[in-house]
XYZ file of C-alpha atoms in Angstrom:
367
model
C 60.994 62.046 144.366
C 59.604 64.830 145.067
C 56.593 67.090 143.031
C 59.440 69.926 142.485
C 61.768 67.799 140.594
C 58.739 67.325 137.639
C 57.968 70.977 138.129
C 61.891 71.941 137.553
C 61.802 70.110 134.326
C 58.743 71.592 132.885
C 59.831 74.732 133.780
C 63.071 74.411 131.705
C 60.957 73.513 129.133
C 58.744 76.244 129.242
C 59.759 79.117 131.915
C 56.456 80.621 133.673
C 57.670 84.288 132.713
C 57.121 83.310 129.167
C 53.015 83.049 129.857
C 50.552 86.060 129.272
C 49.398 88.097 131.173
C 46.152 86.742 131.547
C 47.319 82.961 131.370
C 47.596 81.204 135.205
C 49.952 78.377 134.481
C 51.913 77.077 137.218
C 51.072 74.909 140.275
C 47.555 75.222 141.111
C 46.514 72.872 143.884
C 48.477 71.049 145.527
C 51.998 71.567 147.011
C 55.889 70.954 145.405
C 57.073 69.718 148.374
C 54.842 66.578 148.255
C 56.202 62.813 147.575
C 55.628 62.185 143.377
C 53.263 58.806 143.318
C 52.430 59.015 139.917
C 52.011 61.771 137.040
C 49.059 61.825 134.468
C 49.397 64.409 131.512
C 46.425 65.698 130.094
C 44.831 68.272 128.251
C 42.482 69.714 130.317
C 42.311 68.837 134.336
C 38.732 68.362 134.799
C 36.652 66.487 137.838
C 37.318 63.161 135.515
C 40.478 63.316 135.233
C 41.660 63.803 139.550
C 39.507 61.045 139.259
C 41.475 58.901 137.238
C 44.633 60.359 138.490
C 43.005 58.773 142.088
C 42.112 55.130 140.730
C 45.797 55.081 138.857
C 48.110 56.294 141.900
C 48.775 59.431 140.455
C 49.091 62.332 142.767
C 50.275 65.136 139.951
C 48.644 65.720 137.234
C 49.965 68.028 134.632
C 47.165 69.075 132.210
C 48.181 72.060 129.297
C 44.948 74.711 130.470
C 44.990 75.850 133.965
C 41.441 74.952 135.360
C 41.389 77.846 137.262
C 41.662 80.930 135.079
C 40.273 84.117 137.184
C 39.614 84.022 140.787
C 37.457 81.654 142.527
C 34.954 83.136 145.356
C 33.320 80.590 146.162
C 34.027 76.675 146.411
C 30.554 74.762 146.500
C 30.634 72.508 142.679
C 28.679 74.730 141.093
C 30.503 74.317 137.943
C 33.143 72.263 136.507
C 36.097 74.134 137.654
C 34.845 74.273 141.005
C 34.289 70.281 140.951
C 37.461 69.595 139.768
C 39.291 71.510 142.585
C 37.421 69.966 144.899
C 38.267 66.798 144.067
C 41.617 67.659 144.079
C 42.467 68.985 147.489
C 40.069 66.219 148.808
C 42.293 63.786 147.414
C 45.757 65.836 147.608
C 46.385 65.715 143.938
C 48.582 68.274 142.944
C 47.698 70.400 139.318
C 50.263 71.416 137.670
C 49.567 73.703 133.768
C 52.126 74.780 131.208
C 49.860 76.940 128.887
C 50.879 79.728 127.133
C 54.286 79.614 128.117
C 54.640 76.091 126.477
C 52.784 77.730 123.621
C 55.821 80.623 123.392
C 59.031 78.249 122.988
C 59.211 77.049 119.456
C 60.106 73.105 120.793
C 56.200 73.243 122.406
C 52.800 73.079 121.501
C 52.771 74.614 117.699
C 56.201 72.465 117.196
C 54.334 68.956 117.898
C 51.811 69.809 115.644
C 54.451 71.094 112.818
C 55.605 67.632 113.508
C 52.920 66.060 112.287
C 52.569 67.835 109.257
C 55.843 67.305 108.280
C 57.060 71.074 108.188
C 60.450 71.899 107.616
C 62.279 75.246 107.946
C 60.177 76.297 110.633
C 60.130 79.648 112.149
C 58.312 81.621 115.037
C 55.215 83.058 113.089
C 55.338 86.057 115.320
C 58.272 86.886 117.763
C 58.051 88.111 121.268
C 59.771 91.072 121.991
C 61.643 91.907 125.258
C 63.115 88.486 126.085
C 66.688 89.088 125.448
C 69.727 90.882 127.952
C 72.885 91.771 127.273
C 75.793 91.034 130.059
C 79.385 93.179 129.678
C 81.748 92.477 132.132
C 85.679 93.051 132.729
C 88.178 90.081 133.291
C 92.080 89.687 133.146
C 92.862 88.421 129.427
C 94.161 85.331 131.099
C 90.554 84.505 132.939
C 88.967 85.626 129.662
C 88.400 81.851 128.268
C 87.427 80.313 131.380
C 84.760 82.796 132.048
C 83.013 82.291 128.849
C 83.086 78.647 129.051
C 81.226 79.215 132.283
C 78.589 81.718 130.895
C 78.201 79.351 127.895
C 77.413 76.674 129.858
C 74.501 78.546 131.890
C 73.201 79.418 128.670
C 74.878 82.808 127.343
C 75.943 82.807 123.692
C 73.332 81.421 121.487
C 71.879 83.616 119.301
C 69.291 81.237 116.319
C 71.250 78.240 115.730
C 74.933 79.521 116.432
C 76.469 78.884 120.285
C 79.271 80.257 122.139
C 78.398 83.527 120.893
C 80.482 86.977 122.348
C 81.928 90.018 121.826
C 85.982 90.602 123.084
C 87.654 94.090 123.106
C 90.666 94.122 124.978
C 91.385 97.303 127.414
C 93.204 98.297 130.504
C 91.066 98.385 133.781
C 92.133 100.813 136.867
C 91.591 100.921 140.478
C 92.964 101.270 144.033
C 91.623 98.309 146.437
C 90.963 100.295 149.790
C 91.231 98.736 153.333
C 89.647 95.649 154.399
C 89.530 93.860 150.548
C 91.640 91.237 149.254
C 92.128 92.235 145.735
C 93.346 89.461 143.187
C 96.008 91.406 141.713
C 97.478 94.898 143.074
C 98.041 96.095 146.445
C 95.673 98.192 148.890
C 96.324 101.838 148.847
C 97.669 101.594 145.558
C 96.322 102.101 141.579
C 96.697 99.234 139.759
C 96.184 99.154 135.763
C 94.984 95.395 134.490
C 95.586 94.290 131.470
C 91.818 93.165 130.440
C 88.541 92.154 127.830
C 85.527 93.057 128.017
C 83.119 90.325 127.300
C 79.821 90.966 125.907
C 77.354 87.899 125.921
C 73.522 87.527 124.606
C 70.801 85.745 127.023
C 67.479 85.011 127.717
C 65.826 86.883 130.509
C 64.465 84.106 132.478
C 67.928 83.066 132.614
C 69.581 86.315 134.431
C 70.030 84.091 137.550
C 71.854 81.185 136.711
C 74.050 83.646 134.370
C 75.142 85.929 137.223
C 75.845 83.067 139.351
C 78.418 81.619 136.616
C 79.734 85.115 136.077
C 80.737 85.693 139.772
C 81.598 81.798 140.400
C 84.595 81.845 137.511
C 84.838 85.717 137.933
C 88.303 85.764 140.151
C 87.968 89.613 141.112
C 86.777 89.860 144.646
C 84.460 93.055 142.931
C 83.284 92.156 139.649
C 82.429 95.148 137.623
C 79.240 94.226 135.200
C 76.543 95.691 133.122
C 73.201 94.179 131.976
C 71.510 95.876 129.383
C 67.409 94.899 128.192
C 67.330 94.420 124.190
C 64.242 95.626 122.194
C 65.393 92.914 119.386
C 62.884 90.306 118.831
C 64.009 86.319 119.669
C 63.092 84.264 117.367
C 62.892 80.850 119.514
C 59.937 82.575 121.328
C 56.912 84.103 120.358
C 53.214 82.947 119.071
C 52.612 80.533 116.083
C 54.914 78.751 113.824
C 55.495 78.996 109.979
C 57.085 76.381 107.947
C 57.040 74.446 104.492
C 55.969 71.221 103.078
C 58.947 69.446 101.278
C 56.386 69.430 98.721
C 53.706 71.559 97.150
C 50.472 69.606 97.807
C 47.004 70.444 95.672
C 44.218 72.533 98.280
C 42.056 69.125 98.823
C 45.117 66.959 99.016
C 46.387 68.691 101.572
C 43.538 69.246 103.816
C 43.057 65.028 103.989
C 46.628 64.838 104.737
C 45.339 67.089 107.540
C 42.352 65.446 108.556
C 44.082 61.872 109.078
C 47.004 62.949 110.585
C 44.735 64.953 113.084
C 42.250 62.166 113.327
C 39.332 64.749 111.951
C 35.804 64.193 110.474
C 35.725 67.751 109.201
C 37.526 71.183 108.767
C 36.277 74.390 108.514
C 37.566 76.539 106.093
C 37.683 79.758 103.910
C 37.081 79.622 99.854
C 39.828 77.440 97.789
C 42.446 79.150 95.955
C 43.166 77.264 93.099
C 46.960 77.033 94.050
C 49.507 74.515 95.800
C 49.914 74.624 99.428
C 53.578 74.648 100.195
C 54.417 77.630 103.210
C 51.367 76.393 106.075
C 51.431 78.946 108.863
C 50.142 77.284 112.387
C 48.966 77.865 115.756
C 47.744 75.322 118.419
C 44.353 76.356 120.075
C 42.809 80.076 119.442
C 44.804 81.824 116.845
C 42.668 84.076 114.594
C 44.635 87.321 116.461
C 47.637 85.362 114.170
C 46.212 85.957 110.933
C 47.611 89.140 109.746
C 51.075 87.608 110.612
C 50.614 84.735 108.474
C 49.353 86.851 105.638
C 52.433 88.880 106.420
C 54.582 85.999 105.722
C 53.053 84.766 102.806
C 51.370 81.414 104.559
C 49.119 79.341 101.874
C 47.152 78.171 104.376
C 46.778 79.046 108.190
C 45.855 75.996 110.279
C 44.275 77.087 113.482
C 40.690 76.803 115.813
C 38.097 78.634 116.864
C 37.855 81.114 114.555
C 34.218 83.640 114.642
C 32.060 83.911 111.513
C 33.228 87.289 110.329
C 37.434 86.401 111.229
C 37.256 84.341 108.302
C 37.328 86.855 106.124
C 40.494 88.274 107.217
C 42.200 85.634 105.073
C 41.323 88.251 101.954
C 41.281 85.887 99.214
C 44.681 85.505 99.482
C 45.260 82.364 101.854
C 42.894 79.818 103.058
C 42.174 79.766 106.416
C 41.419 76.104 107.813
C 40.171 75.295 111.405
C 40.080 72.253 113.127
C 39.144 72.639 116.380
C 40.593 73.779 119.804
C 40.811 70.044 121.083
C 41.781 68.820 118.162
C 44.947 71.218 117.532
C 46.598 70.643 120.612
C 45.671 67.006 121.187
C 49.342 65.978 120.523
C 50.542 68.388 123.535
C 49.969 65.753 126.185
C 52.399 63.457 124.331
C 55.201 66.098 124.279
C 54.782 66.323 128.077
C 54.881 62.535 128.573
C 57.668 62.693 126.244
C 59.972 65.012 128.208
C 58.921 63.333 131.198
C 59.856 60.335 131.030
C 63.174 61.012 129.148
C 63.979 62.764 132.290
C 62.582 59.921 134.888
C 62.644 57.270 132.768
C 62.037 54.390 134.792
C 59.275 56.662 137.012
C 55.130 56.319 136.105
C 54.373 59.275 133.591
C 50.631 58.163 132.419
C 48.820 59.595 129.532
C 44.999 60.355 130.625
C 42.513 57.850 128.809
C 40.005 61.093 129.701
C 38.839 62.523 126.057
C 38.297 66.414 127.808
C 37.039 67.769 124.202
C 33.443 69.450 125.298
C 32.370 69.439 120.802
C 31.294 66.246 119.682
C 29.970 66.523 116.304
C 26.759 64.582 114.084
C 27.759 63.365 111.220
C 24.146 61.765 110.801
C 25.571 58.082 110.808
């Protein structure tokens, strides 16, 4: 099996368009076209990890941060970054990260963790705009079905949790098929009028390909006439952060040891108590103080993120509290969603979770 295959399946998981523009997710060292031995999911691919990925037979590892951020001038170990790649190409392991992009899709990072708390009702805390196209096209009423089954099928149609979504309005169509064509219905030199729909289908943009393939597959004109149009509306299955609600109210205290064990923590920061249930928890895995306005926004009781600065705190305003636990600790439970969609693809190939703890904070408890 080859490197591409795991690459195809994370990728439908999480396309690469949907990372920032800063992020560098994708294949880093290494090439696709290499024999799979082995995969090892991790958090972070550093110099200990290629190293384990060596001893175990593992030639890709697929870690969640990209080790290599900005460009790299020089390649001497220096640093940790530089170590790591190193050790890669010496020992042609393949890196593979699904970052922010994994982060966007509201099955990744932010939904393991909303997993763990036990939200329900979940929602994308702040939609990303631009990811949706519009497709109108022109077919003979009796091609109409069979065309939309096809677009379906490469993913047209679902708009939230409804399917098989589209627009019909039926029309006439004209033309005159010229010399050297083989028109489907009509004859050259001559204006024909076709009885016709118009079908008007909803996608995602990373998915424009495999859409205009099915349109001109079960299309039967030898010219199909089409339109796609970019949408300004917001989708909600993508976007940053996730907001959601306890089946429960749970006291301030209560809920922040519900937090710590199911996180495996020794300690939160936080903001002031409230004196009210938490019930609506607003998350994000990793960084997410530039979130915080958007979970005020949506009336969050708590916002459960990392690495927030000294003076970000007081965003919350008195009027949510504001708890984080750590970078490392927040997305800890990504490595087991990529095992898990691993392995339900290949399940009978080696997908290995890294024994590696990559968290850089350890912290004194004084026992």
């Amino acid at each position: 099996m080859k490197i591409n295959a795991m690459i195809q399946v994370l990728e439908q998981l999480a396309p690469p368009s949907l990372q920032e523009s800063y992020d560098n997710a994708g294949l880093i060292t290494g090439s696709a076209s290499w024999e799979c031995t082995g995969v090892l999911c991790t958090l972070d691919a550093t110099e200990a990890v290629i190293l384990e990925a060596k001893q175990k037979g593992c030639n890709l590892v697929v870690a969640h941060h990209p080790i290599v951020f900005s460009g790299l001038k020089k390649l001497n170990g220096k640093n940790y970054v530089e170590k790591a790649v190193i050790s890669a190409i010496k020992n042609d392991i393949a890196i593979y990260a699904i970052h922010t992009n994994l982060d966007n899709v509201s099955w990744g990072v932010n939904n393991k963790i909303a997993d763990k708390l036990g939200l329900i009702n979940r929602k994308i805390l702040s939609p990303k705009p631009g990811q949706l196209m519009k497709l109108h096209t022109f077919v003979p009423v009796e091609h109409a079905e069979a065309l939309r089954i096809a677009l379906f099928t490469a993913g047209a149609g679902e708009i939230g949790k409804y399917s098989h979504c589209s627009f019909n309005v039926e029309g006439t169509g004209t033309f005159q098929a010229g010399e050297g064509t083989d028109p489907f219905v009509g004859e050259i030199g001559t204006t024909h009028s076709e009885k016709e729909i118009r079908v008007e289908v909803v996608f995602p943009v990373w998915k424009q390909q495999e859409i205009l393939s099915a349109l001109f597959q079960a299309h039967p004109y030898e010219e199909v006439a089409y339109d796609l149009v970019s949408l300004g509306n917001d989708y909600q299955n993508i976007g940053s952060g996730l907001i959601g609600t306890l089946p429960e109210p749970m006291e301030e205290t209560r809920f922040l040891r519900m937090l710590m064990t199911s996180f495996g923590l020794s300690m939160v920061k936080h903001t002031p108590f409230l004196g009210k249930n938490i019930q609506k928890v607003a998350i994000c895995g990793g960084a997410g103080s530039f979130l915080t306005g958007k979970a005020l926004s949506k009336g969050a009781d708590i916002y459960v993120s990392a690495d927030f600065k000294y003076h970000e705190f007081f965003d919350a305003n008195d009027r949510m509290v504001i708890a984080d636990i750590g970078h490392w600790e927040s997305e800890q439970f990504t490595t087991d969603l990529l095992i898990d969609v691993l392995q339900a693809k290949f399940p009978t190939f080696a997908v290995l979770k890294s024994e590696v703890k990559t968290n850089p904070v350890n912290y004194f408890t004084g026992e």
